[in-house]
Coordinates of C-alpha atoms in Angstrom, one line a residue:
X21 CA 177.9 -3.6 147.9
X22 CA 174.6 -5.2 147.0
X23 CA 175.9 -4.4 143.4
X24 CA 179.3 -6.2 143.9
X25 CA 177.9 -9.5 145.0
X26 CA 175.5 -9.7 141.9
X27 CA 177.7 -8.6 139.5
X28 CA 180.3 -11.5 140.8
X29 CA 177.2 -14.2 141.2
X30 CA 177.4 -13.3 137.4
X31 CA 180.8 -14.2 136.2
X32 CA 180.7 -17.0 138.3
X33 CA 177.5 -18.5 136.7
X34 CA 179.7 -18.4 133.3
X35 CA 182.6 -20.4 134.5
X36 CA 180.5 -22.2 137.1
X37 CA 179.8 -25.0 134.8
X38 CA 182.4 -25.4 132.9
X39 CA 184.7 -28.5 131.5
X40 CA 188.1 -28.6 132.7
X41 CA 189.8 -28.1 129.4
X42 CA 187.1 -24.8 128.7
X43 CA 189.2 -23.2 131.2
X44 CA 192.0 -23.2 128.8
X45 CA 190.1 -21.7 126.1
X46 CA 191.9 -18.3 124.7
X47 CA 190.0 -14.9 125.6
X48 CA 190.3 -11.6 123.6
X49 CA 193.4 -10.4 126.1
X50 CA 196.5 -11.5 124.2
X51 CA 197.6 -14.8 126.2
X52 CA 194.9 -15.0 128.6
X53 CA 192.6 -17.8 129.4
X54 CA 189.6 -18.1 131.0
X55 CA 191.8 -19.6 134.0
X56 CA 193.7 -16.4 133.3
X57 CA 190.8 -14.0 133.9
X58 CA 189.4 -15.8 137.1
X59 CA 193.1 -16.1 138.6
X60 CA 193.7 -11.9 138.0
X61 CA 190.0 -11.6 139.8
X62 CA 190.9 -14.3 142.4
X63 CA 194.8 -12.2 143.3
X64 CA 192.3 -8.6 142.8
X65 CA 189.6 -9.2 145.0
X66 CA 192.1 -11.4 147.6
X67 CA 194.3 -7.2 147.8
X68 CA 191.1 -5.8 148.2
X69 CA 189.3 -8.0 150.8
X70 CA 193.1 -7.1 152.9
X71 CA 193.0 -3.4 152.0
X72 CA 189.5 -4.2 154.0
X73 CA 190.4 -5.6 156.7
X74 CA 194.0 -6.1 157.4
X75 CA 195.5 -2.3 156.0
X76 CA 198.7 -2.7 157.3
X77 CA 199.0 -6.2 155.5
X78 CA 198.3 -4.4 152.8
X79 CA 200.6 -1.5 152.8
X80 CA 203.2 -3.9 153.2
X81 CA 202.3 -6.2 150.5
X82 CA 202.3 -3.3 147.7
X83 CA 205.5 -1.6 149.1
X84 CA 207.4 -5.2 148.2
X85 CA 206.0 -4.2 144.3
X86 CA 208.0 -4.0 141.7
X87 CA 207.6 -1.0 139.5
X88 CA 206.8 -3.6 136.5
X89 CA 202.9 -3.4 136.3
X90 CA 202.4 -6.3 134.4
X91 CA 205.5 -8.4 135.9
X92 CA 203.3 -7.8 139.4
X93 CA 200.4 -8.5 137.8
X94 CA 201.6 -12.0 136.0
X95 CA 203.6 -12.8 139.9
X96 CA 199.7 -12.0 141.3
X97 CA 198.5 -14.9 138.4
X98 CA 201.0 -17.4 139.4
X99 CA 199.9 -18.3 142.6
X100 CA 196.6 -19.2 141.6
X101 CA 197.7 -20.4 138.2
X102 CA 198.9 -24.0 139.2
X103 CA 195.5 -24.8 140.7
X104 CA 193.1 -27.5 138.7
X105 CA 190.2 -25.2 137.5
X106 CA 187.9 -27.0 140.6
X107 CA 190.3 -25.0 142.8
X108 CA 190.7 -22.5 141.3
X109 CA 186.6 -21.8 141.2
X110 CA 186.8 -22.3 144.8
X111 CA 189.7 -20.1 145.4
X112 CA 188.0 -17.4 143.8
X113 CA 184.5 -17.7 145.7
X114 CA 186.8 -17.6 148.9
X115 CA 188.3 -14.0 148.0
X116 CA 185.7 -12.8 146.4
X117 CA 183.4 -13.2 149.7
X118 CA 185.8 -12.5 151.8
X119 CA 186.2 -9.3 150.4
X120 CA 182.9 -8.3 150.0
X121 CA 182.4 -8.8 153.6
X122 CA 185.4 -6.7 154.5
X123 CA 184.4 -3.7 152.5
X124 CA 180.8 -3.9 153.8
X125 CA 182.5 -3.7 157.4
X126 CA 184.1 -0.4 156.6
X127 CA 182.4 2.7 157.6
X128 CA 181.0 4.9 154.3
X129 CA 183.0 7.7 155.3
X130 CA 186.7 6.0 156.0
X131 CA 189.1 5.3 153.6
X132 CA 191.2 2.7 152.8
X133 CA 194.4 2.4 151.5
X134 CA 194.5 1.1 147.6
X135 CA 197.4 0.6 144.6
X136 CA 196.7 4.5 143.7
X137 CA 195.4 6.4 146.3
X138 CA 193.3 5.9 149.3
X139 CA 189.4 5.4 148.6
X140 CA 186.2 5.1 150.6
X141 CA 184.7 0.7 150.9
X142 CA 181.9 2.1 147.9
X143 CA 184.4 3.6 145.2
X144 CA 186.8 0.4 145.9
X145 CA 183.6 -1.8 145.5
X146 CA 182.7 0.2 142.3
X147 CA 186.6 -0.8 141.4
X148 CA 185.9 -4.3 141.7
X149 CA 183.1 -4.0 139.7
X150 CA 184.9 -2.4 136.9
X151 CA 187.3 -5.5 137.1
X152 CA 184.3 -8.1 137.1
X153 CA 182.8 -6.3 133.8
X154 CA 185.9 -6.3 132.1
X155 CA 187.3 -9.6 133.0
X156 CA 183.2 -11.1 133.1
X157 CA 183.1 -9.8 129.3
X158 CA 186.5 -11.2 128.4
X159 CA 185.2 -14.3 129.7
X160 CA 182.0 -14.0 128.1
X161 CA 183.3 -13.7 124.2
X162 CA 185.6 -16.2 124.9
X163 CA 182.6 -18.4 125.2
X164 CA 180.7 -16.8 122.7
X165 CA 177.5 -15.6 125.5
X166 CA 176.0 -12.0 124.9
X167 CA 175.2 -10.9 128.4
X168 CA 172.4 -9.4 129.4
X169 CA 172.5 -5.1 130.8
X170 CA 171.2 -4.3 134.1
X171 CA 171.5 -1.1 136.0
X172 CA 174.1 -2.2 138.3
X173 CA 176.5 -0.7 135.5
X174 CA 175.7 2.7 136.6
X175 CA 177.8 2.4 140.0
X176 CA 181.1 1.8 137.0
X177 CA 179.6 4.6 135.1
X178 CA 180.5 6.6 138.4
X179 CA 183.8 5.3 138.7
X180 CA 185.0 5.9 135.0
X181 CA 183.3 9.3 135.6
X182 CA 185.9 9.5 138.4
X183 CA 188.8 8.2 137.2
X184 CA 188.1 10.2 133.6
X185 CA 191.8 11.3 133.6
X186 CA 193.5 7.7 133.6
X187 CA 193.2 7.4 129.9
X188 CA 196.0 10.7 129.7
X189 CA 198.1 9.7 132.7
X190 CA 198.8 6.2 131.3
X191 CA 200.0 7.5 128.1
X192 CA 201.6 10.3 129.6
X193 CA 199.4 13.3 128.5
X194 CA 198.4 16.5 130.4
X195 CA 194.6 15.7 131.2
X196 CA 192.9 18.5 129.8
X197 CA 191.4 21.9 131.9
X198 CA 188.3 21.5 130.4
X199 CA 185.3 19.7 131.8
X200 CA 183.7 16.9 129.9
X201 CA 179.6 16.7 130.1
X202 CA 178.8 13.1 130.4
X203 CA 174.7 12.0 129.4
X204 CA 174.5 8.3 129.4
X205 CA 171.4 5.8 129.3
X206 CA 171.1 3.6 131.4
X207 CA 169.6 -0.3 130.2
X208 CA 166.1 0.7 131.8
X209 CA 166.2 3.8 129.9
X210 CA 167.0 6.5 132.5
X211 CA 169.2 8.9 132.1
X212 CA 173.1 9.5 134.2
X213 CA 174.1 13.1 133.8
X214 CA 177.6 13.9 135.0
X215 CA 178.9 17.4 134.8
X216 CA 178.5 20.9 133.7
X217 CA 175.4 21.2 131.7
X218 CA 176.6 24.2 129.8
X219 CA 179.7 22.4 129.0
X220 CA 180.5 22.3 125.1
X221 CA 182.3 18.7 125.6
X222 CA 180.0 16.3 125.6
X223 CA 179.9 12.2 126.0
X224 CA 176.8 11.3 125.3
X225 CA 175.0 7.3 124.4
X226 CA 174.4 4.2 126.0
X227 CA 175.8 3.1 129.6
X228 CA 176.7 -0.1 128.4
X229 CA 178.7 1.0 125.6
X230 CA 180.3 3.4 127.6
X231 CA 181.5 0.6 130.1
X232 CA 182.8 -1.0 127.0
X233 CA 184.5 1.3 126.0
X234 CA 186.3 2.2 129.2
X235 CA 187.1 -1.1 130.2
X236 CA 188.5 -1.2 126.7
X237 CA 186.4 -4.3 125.6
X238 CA 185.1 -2.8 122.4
X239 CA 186.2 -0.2 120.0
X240 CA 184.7 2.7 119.7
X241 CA 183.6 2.3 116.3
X242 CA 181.5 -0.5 117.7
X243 CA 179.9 1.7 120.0
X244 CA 177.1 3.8 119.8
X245 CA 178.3 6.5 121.8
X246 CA 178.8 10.4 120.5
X247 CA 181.2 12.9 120.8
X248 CA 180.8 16.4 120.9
X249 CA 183.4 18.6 120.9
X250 CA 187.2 17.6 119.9
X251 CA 188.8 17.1 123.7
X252 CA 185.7 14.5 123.7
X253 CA 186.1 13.0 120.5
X254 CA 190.1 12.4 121.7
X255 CA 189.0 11.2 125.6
X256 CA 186.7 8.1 123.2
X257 CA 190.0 7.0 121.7
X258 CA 192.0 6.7 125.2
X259 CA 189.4 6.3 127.7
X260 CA 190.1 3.8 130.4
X261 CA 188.7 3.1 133.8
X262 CA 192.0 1.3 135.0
X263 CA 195.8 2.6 135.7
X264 CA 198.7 1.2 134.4
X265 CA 199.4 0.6 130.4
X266 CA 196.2 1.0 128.5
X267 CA 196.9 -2.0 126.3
X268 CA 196.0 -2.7 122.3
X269 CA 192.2 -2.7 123.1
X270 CA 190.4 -4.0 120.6
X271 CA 190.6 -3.9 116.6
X272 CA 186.5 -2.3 114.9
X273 CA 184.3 -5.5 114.0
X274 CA 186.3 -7.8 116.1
X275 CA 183.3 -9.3 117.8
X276 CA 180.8 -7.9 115.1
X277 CA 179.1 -11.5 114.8
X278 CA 178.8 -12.2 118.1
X279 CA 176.8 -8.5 118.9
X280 CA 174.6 -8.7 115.9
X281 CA 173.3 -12.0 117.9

């Protein structure tokens, strides 16, 4: 949880200062803004901090979705779309705290109810995390600001580690039987280890690149992380930490300038 705050502290120092028409700068997501990015985080953390507290507001919210995933997600953006960027800012702090405290009020060991499945308040919080370093790196090559790795990545590494099988099930594909061995680096220089040690498919490299990669903000050829085996080699082309369509990604050198900076 301690995690979840920072990590949003930082995405807000990057829009905090910003002039009005900055907001309208393009990002790296075809037809998003930087008003684009904060509205999807305002309408994401705003289901969350409900999931939270008020489940059965919840349960009845999603069950009037559509089964369009990115209609829902562009009906989500409108309502937060029409604000001036002041209000929007401040519409976003109110969600995003508001939801932080309501997962903190859960119990460890309940669940509660989300878009794919039930989860415990930690692995939701690790969800939102995932959205702030996507949508936070969006945000920060729009600007053209090389962020800085900290640890707090390794609670994502957990949840792509968990949600390993999204990449297949949004194209369609059979996730494979066999079990992927995951040794990752962490920006202090330990070590993650996730799986069976004698497994021949391994993911190995650092944790940043790795959330990269699964938040599909850089291409794998930009990314210093290794593939043994060919079911691993495959899972670096489709994975994703996120369900629903896996999108274009990003094109090999596309923000080559900005990470030789």
């Amino acid at each position: 949880m301690a995690a979840l705050v920072a990590e949003g502290r930082e995405v807000d120092e990057l829009v905090a200062g910003l002039a009005p028409e900055q907001w309208a700068l393009p990002t790296p997501a075809p037809g998003w803004t930087i008003a684009h990015q904060i509205a999807h985080l305002a309408a994401t953390f705003r289901l969350a901090g409900m999931a939270a507290a008020q489940p059965d507001a919840f349960t009845a919210v999603v069950s009037r979705l559509s089964g369009d995933f990115n209609g829902n997600v562009e009906a989500a953006l409108s309502e937060y779309l029409s604000d001036p960027p002041e209000v929007l800012l401040e519409r976003w702090r109110a969600e995003r705290t508001t939801a932080e405290k309501a997962l903190a009020a859960v119990p460890p060991t309940q669940v509660v109810p989300w878009l794919v499945r039930p989860l415990p308040p930690g692995v939701l919080a690790a969800a939102g995390m995932m959205e702030l370093f996507g949508h936070g790196q969006d945000i920060a090559d729009a600007l053209k600001v090389r962020r800085t790795p900290t640890d707090r990545v390794g609670h994502l590494v957990g949840f792509a580690v968990r949600t390993w099988d999204f990449g297949y099930l949004a194209r369609g594909l059979t996730p494979p039987e066999t079990e992927l061995r995951f040794e990752l680096t962490a920006p202090s220089g330990r070590v993650w280890t996730f799986g069976p040690e004698d497994a021949t498919e391994k993911v190995t490299g650092p944790a940043w690149d790795f959330c990269l990669l699964v938040c599909r903000r850089r291409h794998r050829d930009d990314l210093a992380l290794r593939a043994t085996g060919a079911v691993a080699d495959h899972w670096l082309d489709i994975a994703q930490a996120y369900r629903g369509p896996a999108g274009p990604g990003r094109e090999p050198g596309q923000f080559a300038e900005l990470d030789r900076h």
